[in-house]
N, CA, C and O atoms as a GROMACS GRO file, in nm:
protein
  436
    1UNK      N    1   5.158  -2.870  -1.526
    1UNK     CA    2   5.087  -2.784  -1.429
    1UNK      C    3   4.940  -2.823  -1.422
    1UNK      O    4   4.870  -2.880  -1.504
    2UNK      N    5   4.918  -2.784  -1.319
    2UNK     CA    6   4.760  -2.876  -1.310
    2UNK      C    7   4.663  -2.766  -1.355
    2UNK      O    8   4.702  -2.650  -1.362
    3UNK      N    9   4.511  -2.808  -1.390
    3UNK     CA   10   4.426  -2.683  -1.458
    3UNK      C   11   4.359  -2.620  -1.330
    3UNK      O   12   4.366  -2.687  -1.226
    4UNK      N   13   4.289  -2.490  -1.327
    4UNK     CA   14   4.278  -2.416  -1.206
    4UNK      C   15   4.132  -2.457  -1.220
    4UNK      O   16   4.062  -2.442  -1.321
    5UNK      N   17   4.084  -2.526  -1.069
    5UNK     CA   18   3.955  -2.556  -1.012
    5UNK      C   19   3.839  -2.452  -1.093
    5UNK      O   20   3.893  -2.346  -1.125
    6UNK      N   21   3.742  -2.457  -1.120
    6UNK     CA   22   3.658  -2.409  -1.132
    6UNK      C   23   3.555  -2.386  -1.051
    6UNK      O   24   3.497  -2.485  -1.007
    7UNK      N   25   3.505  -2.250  -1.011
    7UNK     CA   26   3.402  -2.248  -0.909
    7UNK      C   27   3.442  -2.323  -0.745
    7UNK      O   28   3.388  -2.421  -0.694
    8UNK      N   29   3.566  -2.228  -0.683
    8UNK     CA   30   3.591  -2.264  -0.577
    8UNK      C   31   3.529  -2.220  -0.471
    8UNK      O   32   3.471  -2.113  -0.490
    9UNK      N   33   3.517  -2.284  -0.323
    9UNK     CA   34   3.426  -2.210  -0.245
    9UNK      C   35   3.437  -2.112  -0.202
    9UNK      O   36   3.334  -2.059  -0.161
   10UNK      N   37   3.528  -2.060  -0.193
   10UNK     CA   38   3.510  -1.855  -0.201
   10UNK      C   39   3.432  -1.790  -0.268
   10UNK      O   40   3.341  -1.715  -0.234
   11UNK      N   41   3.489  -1.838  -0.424
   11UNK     CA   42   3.400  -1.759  -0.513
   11UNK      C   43   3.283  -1.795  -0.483
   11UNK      O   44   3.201  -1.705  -0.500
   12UNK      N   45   3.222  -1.932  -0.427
   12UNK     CA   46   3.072  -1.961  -0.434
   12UNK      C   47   3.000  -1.872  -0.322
   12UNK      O   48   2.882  -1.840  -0.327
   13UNK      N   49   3.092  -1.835  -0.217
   13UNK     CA   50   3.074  -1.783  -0.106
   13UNK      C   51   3.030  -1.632  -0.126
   13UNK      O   52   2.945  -1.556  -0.079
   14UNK      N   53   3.139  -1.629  -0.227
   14UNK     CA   54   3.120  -1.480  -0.255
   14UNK      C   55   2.953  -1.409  -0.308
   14UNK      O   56   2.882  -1.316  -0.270
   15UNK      N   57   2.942  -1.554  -0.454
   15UNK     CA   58   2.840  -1.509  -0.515
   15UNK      C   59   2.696  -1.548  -0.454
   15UNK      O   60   2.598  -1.495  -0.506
   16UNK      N   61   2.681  -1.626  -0.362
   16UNK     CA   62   2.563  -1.611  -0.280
   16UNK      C   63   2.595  -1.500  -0.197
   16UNK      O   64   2.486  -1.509  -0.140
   17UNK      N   65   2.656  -1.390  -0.132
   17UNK     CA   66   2.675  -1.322  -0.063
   17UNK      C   67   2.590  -1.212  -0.182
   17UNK      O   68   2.471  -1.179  -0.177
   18UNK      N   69   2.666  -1.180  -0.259
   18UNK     CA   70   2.611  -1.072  -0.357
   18UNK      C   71   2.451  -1.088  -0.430
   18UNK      O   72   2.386  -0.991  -0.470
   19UNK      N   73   2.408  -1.222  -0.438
   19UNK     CA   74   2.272  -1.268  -0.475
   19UNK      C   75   2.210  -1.215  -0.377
   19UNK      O   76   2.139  -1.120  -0.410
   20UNK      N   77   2.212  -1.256  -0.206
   20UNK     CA   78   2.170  -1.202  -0.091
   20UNK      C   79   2.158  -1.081  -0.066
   20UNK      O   80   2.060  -1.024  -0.018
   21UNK      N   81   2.278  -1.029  -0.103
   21UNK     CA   82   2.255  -0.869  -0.076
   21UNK      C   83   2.170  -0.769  -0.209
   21UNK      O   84   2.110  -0.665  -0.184
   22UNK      N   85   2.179  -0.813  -0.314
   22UNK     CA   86   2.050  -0.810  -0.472
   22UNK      C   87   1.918  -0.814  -0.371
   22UNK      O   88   1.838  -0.723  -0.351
   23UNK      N   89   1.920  -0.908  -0.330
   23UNK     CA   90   1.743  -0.958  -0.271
   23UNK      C   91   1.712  -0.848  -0.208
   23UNK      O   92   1.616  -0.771  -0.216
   24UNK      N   93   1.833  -0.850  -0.124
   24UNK     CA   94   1.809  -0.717  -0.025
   24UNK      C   95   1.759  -0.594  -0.060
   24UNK      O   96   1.652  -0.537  -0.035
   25UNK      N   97   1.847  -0.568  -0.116
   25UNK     CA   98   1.879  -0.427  -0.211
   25UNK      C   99   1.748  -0.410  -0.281
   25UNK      O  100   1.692  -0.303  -0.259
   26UNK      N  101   1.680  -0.506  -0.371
   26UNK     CA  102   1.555  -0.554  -0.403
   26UNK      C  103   1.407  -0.527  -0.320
   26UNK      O  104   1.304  -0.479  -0.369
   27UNK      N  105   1.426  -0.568  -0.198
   27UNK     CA  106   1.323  -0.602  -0.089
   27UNK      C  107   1.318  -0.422  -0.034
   27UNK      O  108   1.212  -0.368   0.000
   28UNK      N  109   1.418  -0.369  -0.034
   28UNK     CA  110   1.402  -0.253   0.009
   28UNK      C  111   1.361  -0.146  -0.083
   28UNK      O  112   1.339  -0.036  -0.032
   29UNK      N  113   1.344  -0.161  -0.222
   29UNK     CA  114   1.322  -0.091  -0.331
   29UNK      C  115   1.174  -0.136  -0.318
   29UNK      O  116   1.093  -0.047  -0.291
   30UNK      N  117   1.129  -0.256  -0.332
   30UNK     CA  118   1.011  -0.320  -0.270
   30UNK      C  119   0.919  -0.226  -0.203
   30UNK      O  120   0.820  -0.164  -0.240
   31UNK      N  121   0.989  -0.239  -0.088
   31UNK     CA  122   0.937  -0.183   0.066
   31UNK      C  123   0.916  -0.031   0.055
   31UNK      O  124   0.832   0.017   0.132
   32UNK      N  125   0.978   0.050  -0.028
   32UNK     CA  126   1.024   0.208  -0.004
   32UNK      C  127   0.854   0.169  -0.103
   32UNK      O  128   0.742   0.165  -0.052
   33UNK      N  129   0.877   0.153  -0.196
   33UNK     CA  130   0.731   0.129  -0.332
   33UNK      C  131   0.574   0.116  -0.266
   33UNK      O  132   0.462   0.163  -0.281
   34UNK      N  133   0.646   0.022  -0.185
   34UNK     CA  134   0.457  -0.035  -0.074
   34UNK      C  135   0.455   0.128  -0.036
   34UNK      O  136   0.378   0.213  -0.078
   35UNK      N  137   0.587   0.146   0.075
   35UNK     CA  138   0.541   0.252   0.171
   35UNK      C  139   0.488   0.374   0.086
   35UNK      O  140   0.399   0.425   0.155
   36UNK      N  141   0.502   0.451  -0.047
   36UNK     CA  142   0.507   0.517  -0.114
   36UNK      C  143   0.351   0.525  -0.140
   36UNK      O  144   0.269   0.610  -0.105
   37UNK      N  145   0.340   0.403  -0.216
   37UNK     CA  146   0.177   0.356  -0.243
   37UNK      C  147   0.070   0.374  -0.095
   37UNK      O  148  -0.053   0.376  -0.088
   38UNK      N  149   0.132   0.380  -0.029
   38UNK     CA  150   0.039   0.343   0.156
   38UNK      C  151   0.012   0.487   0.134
   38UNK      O  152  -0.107   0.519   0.138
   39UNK      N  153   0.098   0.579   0.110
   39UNK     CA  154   0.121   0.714   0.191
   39UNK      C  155   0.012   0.733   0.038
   39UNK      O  156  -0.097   0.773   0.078
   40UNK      N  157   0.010   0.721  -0.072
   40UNK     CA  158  -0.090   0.784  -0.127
   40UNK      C  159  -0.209   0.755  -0.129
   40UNK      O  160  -0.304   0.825  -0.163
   41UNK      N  161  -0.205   0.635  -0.088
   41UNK     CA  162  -0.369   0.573  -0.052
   41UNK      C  163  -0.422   0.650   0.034
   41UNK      O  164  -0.537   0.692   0.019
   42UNK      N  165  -0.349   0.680   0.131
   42UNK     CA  166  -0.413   0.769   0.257
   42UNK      C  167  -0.417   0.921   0.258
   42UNK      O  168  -0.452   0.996   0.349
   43UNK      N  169  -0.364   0.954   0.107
   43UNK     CA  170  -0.387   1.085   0.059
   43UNK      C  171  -0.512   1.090   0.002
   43UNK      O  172  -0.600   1.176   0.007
   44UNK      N  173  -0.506   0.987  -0.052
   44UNK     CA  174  -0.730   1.003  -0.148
   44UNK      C  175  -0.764   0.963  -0.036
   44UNK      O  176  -0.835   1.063  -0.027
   45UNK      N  177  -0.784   0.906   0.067
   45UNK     CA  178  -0.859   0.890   0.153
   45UNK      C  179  -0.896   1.015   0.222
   45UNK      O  180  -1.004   1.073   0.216
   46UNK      N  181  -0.826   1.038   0.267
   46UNK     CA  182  -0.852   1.199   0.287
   46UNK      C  183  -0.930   1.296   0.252
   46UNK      O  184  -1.010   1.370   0.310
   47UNK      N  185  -0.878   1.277   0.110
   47UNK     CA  186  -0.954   1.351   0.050
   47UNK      C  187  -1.108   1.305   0.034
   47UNK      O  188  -1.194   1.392   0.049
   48UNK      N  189  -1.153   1.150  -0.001
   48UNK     CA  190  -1.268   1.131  -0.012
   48UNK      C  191  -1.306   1.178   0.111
   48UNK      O  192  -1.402   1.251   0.086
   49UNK      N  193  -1.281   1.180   0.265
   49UNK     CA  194  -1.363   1.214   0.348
   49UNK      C  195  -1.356   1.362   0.378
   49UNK      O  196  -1.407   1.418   0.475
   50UNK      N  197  -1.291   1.415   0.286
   50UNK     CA  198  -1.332   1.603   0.260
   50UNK      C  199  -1.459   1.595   0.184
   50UNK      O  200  -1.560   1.660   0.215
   51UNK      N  201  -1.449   1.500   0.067
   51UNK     CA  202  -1.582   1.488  -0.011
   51UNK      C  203  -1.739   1.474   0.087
   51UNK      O  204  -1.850   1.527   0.071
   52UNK      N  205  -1.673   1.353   0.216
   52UNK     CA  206  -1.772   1.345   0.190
   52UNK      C  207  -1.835   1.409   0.353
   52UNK      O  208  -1.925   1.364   0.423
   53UNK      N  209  -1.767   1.504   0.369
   53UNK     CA  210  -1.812   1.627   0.481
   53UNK      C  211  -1.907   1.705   0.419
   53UNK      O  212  -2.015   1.749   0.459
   54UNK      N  213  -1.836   1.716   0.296
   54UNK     CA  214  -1.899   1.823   0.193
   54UNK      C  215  -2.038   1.810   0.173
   54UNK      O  216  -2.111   1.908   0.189
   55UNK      N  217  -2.093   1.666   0.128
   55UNK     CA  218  -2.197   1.571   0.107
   55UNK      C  219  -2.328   1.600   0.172
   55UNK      O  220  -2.441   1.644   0.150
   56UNK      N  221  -2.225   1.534   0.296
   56UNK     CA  222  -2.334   1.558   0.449
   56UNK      C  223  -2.358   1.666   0.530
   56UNK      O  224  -2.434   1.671   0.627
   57UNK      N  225  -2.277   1.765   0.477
   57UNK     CA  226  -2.322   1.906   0.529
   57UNK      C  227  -2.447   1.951   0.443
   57UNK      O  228  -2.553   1.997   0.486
   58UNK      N  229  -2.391   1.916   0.246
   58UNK     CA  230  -2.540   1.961   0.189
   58UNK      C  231  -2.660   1.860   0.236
   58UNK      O  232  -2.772   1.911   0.229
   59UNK      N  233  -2.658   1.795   0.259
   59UNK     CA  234  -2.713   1.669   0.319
   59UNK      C  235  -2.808   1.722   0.425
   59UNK      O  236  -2.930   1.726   0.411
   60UNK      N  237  -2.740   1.765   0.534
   60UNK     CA  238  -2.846   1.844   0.639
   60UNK      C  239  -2.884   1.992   0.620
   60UNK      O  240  -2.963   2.053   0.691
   61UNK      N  241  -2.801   2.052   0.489
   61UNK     CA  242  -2.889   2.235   0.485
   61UNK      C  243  -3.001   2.180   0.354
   61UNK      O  244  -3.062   2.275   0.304
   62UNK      N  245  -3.027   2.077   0.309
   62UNK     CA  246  -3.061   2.077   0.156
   62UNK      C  247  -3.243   2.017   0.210
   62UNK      O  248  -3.277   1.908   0.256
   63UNK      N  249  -3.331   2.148   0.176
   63UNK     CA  250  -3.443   2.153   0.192
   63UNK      C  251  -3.557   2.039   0.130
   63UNK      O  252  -3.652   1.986   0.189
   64UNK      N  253  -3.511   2.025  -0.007
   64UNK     CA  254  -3.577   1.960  -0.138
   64UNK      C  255  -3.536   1.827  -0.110
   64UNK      O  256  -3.422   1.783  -0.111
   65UNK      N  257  -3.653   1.764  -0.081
   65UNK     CA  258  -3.681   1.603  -0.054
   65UNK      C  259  -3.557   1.493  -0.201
   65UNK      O  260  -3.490   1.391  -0.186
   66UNK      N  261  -3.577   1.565  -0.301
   66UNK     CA  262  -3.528   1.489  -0.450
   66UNK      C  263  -3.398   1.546  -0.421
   66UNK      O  264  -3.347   1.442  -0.379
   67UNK      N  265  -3.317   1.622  -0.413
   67UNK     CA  266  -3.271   1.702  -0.372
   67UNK      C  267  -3.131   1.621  -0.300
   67UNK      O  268  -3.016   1.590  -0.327
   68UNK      N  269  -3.237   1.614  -0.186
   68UNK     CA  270  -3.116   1.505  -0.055
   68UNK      C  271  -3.141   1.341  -0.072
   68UNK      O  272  -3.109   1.264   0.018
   69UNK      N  273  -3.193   1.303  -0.176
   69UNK     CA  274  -3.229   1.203  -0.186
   69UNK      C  275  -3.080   1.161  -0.313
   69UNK      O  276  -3.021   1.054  -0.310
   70UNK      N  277  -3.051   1.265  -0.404
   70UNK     CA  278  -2.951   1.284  -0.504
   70UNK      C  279  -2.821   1.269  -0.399
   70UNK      O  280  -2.732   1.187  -0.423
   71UNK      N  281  -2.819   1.330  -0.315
   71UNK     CA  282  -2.707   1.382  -0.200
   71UNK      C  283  -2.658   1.255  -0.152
   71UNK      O  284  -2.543   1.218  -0.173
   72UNK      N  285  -2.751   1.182  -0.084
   72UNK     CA  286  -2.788   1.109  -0.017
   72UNK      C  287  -2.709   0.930  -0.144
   72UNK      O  288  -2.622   0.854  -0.100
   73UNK      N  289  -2.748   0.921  -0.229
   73UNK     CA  290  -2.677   0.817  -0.357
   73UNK      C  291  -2.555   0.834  -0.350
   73UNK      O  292  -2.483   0.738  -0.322
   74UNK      N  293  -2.487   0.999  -0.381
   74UNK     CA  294  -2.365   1.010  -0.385
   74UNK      C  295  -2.290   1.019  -0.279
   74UNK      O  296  -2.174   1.052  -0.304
   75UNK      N  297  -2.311   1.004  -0.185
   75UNK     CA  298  -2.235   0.994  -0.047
   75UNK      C  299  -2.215   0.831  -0.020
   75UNK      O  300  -2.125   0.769   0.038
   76UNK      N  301  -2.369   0.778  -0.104
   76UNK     CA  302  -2.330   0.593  -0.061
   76UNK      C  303  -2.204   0.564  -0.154
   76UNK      O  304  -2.122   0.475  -0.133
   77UNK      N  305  -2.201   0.662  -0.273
   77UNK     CA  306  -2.062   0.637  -0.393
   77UNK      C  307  -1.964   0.645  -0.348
   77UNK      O  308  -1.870   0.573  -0.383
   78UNK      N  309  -1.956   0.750  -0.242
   78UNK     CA  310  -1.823   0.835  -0.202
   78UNK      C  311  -1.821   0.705  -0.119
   78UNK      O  312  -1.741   0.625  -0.166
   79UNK      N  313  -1.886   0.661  -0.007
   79UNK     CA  314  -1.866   0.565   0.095
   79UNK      C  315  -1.795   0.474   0.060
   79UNK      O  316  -1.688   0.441   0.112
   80UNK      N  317  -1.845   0.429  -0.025
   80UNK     CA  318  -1.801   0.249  -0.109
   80UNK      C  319  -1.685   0.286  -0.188
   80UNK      O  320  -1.607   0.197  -0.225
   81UNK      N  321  -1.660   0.442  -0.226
   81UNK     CA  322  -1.527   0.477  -0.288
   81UNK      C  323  -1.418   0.437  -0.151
   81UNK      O  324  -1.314   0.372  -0.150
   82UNK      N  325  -1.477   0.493  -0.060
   82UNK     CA  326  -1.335   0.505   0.100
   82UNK      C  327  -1.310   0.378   0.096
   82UNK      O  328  -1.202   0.339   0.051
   83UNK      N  329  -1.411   0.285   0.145
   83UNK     CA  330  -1.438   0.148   0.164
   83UNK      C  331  -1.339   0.099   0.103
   83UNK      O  332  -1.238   0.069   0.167
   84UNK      N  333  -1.348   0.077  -0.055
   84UNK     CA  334  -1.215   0.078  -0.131
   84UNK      C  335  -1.114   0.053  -0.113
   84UNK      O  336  -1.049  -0.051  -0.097
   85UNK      N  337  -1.087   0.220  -0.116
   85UNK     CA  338  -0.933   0.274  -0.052
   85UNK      C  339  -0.870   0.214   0.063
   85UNK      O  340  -0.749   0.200   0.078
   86UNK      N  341  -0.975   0.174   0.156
   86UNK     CA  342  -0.945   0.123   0.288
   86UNK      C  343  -0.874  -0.024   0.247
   86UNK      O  344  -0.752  -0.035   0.249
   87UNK      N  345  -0.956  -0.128   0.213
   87UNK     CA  346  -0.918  -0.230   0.155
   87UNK      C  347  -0.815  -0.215   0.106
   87UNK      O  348  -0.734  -0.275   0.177
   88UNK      N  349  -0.751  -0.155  -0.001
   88UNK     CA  350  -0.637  -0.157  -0.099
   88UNK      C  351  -0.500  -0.126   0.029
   88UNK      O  352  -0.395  -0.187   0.046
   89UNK      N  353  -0.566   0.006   0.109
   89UNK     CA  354  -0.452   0.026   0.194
   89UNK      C  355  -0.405  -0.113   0.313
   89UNK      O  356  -0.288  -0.137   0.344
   90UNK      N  357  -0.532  -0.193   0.369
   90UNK     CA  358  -0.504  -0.303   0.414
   90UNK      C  359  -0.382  -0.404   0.390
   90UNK      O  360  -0.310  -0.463   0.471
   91UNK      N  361  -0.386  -0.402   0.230
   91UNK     CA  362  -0.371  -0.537   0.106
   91UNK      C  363  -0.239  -0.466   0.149
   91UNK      O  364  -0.180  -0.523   0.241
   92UNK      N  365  -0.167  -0.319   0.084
   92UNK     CA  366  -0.065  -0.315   0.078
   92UNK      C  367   0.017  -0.308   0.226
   92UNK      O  368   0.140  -0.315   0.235
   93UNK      N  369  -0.069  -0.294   0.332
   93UNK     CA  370   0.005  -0.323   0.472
   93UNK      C  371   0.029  -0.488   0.482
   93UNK      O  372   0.130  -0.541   0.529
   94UNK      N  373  -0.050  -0.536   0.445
   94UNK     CA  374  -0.023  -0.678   0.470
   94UNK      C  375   0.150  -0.759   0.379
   94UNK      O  376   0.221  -0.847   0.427
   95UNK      N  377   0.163  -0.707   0.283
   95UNK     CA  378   0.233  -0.667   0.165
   95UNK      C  379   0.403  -0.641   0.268
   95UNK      O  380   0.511  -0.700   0.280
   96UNK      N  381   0.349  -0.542   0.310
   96UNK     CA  382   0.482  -0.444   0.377
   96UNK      C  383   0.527  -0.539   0.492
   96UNK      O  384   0.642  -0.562   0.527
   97UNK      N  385   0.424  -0.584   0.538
   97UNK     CA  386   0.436  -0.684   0.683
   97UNK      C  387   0.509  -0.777   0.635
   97UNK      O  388   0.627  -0.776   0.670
   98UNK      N  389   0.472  -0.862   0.562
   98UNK     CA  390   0.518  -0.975   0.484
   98UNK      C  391   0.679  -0.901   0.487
   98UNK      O  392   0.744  -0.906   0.591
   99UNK      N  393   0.721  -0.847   0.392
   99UNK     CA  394   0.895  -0.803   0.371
   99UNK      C  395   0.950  -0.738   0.475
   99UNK      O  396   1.069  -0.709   0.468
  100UNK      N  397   0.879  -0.704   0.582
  100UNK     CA  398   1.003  -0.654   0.703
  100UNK      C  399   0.977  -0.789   0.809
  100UNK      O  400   1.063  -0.822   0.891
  101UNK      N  401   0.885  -0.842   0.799
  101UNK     CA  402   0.885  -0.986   0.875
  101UNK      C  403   0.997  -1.049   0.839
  101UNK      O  404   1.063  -1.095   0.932
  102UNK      N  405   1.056  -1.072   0.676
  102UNK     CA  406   1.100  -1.142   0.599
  102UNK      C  407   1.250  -1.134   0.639
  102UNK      O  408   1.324  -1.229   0.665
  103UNK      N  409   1.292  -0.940   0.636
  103UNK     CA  410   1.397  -0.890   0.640
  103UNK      C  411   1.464  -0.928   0.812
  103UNK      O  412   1.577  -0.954   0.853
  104UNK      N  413   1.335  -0.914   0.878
  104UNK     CA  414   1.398  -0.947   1.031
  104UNK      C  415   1.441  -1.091   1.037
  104UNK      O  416   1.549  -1.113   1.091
  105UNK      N  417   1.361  -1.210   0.981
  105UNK     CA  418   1.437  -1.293   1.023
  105UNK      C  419   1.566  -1.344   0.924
  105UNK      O  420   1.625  -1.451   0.935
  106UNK      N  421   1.591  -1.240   0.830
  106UNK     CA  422   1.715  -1.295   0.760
  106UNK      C  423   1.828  -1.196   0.818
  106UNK      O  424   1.943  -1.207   0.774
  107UNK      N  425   1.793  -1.082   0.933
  107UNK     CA  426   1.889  -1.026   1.031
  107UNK      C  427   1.887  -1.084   1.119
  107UNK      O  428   1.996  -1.090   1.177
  108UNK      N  429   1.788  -1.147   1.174
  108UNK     CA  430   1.780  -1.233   1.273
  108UNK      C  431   1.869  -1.355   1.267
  108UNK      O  432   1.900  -1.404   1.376
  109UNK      N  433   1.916  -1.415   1.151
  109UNK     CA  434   1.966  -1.538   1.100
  109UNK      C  435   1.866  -1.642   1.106
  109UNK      O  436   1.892  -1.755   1.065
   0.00000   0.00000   0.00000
C-alpha cells in the first residue's frame, strides 16, 4: 500500500484560509482597540477644553495683573496639553486608516 501524501493541497488550502481569517479576526480586534483609544482621546479632549473655558473665563473676571498672568501660563499648559491629545488622536486615525484600507483591499481581492 502506498504511504499517504503529506500536506495535500486542500489541507494547504485549508490552512491558509484559517491563517487569513486569524489576520482577520486579528485586524478587527486591532481596529475595535484604535477605535476605543480614538473615542477616549476625544473624551480628555473635551474635557481639557472644559478646563480651559474655565481658564479664560477666570482670565477675563481676574482683576490682579500677577493674578492673570498665573491664569494666563496655565492655559498655555492646558493648550499644549490639547495640542497633544490632538496629535495622538491624528497618529491613531492614521493607524485605523491604514487597517480598513488594508481590510478593503483584501475584500476587494
Amino acid at each position: 500500500h502506498q504511504p499517504k501524501p503529506t500536506n495535500t493541497n486542500a489541507d494547504h488550502n485549508l490552512s491558509t484560509m484559517a491563517t487569513g481569517s486569524a489576520a482577520a479576526l486579528l485586524e478587527d480586534v486591532e481596529i475595535k482597540k484604535i477605535e476605543t483609544e480614538i473615542k477616549e482621546v476625544k473624551e480628555e479632549i473635551k474635557k481639557v477644553e472644559t478646563k480651559i473655558e474655565k481658564v479664560e473665563t477666570n482670565i477675563e473676571s481676574e482683576k490682579d495683573a500677577k493674578e492673570k498672568q498665573q491664569l494666563n501660563e496655565r492655559l498655555n499648559i492646558i493648550l499644549r496639553e490639547k495640542q497633544q491629545l490632538r496629535t495622538v488622536e491624528q497618529q491613531l486615525n492614521e493607524r485605523l486608516n491604514m487597517f480598513l484600507r488594508r481590510q478593503q483591499q483584501q475584500q476587494n481581492g
